[in-house]
CSV table of C-alpha atoms in Angstrom, one decimal:
chain,number,residue,atom,x,y,z
A,1,LYS,CA,-39.8,-35.8,51.2
A,2,ALA,CA,-42.8,-33.9,52.6
A,3,ALA,CA,-40.5,-31.4,54.3
A,4,GLU,CA,-38.5,-31.0,51.0
A,5,LEU,CA,-41.7,-30.2,49.1
A,6,GLU,CA,-42.9,-27.8,51.8
A,7,ALA,CA,-39.5,-25.9,51.5
A,8,LYS,CA,-39.9,-25.7,47.7
A,9,LYS,CA,-43.4,-24.5,48.1
A,10,ASN,CA,-42.3,-21.7,50.5
A,11,ALA,CA,-39.4,-20.7,48.2
A,12,LEU,CA,-41.4,-20.7,44.9
A,13,PRO,CA,-41.8,-17.1,43.8
A,14,ALA,CA,-45.3,-15.7,43.1
A,15,GLU,CA,-46.4,-15.8,39.5
A,16,PRO,CA,-45.7,-12.4,37.8
A,17,ASP,CA,-48.6,-10.2,36.7
A,18,ALA,CA,-49.5,-10.2,33.0
A,19,SER,CA,-48.2,-6.6,32.7
A,20,GLU,CA,-44.9,-7.2,34.4
A,21,PRO,CA,-41.8,-6.7,32.1
A,22,GLY,CA,-39.7,-9.8,31.6
A,23,ARG,CA,-42.7,-12.2,32.2
A,24,LEU,CA,-42.4,-15.5,30.4
A,25,ALA,CA,-45.5,-17.7,29.9
A,26,LEU,CA,-44.4,-21.3,29.6
A,27,MET,CA,-46.1,-24.6,28.8
A,28,ILE,CA,-44.7,-27.7,30.4
A,29,ARG,CA,-45.7,-31.1,28.9
A,30,MET,CA,-45.7,-34.0,31.2
A,31,PRO,CA,-44.9,-37.6,30.1
A,32,GLY,CA,-48.6,-38.7,30.3
A,33,GLY,CA,-49.7,-35.8,28.1
A,34,GLN,CA,-50.8,-33.5,30.9
A,35,ARG,CA,-50.0,-29.8,30.3
A,36,LEU,CA,-49.0,-27.3,32.9
A,37,GLN,CA,-49.0,-23.6,32.2
A,38,ARG,CA,-47.4,-20.9,34.4
A,39,ALA,CA,-45.6,-17.6,34.1
A,40,PHE,CA,-42.1,-17.0,35.4
A,41,ARG,CA,-39.7,-14.1,35.3
A,42,LYS,CA,-36.7,-14.2,32.9
A,43,THR,CA,-34.5,-13.4,35.8
A,44,GLU,CA,-35.6,-16.5,37.8
A,45,SER,CA,-33.5,-19.7,37.7
A,46,VAL,CA,-34.2,-22.8,35.7
A,47,GLY,CA,-34.4,-24.5,39.2
A,48,VAL,CA,-37.6,-22.6,39.9
A,49,ILE,CA,-39.2,-24.5,37.0
A,50,TYR,CA,-38.0,-27.8,38.4
A,51,ASP,CA,-39.4,-26.8,41.8
A,52,TYR,CA,-42.7,-25.9,40.2
A,53,VAL,CA,-42.9,-29.3,38.4
A,54,ASP,CA,-41.9,-31.1,41.6
A,55,LEU,CA,-44.8,-29.4,43.5
A,56,THR,CA,-47.4,-29.6,40.8
A,57,ALA,CA,-46.8,-33.0,39.4
A,58,HIS,CA,-45.4,-34.8,42.4
A,59,ASP,CA,-48.0,-37.5,42.4
A,60,SER,CA,-47.9,-38.2,38.6
A,61,LEU,CA,-44.1,-38.4,38.6
A,62,GLY,CA,-44.0,-40.8,41.5
A,63,GLY,CA,-40.5,-39.6,42.5
A,64,GLN,CA,-39.0,-40.5,39.2
A,65,LYS,CA,-36.0,-38.4,38.1
A,66,TYR,CA,-36.5,-36.2,35.0
A,67,ARG,CA,-35.0,-33.4,33.0
A,68,LEU,CA,-36.6,-30.5,31.2
A,69,VAL,CA,-36.0,-30.5,27.4
A,70,SER,CA,-37.1,-28.5,24.4
A,71,THR,CA,-37.6,-29.9,20.9
A,72,LEU,CA,-36.6,-28.4,17.6
A,73,PRO,CA,-33.8,-27.9,18.3
A,74,ARG,CA,-33.5,-30.3,21.1
A,75,LYS,CA,-31.9,-28.8,24.2
A,76,VAL,CA,-31.6,-30.1,27.7
A,77,PHE,CA,-32.0,-27.6,30.6
A,78,GLU,CA,-30.2,-29.1,33.6
A,79,ALA,CA,-28.1,-26.0,34.8
A,80,ARG,CA,-30.6,-25.2,37.6
A,81,GLU,CA,-28.7,-22.0,38.7
A,82,GLU,CA,-28.8,-20.5,35.2
A,83,THR,CA,-31.5,-17.7,34.6
A,84,LEU,CA,-34.2,-18.4,32.2
A,85,GLU,CA,-32.9,-15.6,30.0
A,86,ALA,CA,-29.4,-17.0,29.9
A,87,ALA,CA,-30.7,-20.5,29.2
A,88,GLY,CA,-32.5,-19.2,26.1
A,89,ILE,CA,-36.0,-19.8,27.5
A,90,GLN,CA,-38.4,-17.3,25.9
A,91,ASN,CA,-42.1,-16.3,26.2
A,92,GLN,CA,-44.5,-19.0,24.9
A,93,PHE,CA,-41.7,-21.6,25.3
A,94,VAL,CA,-42.8,-25.3,25.5
A,95,LEU,CA,-40.7,-27.6,27.8
A,96,MET,CA,-41.1,-31.3,28.0
A,97,VAL,CA,-40.6,-33.3,31.1
A,98,GLU,CA,-38.4,-36.2,30.0
A,99,LEU,CA,-38.1,-39.1,32.5
A,100,ILE,CA,-34.5,-40.4,33.0
A,101,ALA,CA,-34.4,-44.1,32.5
A,102,GLY,CA,-32.8,-46.1,35.2
A,103,ALA,CA,-32.4,-43.1,37.5
């Protein structure tokens, strides 16, 4: 597990500068109410957000399986190879970390 996290850490792209075109500032709400904020590029994959959550909230998730969802309208983002732009994730988007029961 530690080696897997280290590989994700090494593969995680650097956060884009505020002036960079295609920059998306996202908020990620954790199940316990904690909020994570980070910027990504619209050309990056949904999997990059999963890797970021895995690295940042590893301890609080305790290895539980989860998915990223939006509300109003509810949409589940599980196609990790899809780009953020193709998935419809836009600047100032809020994603929720939803634990998967029994997983």
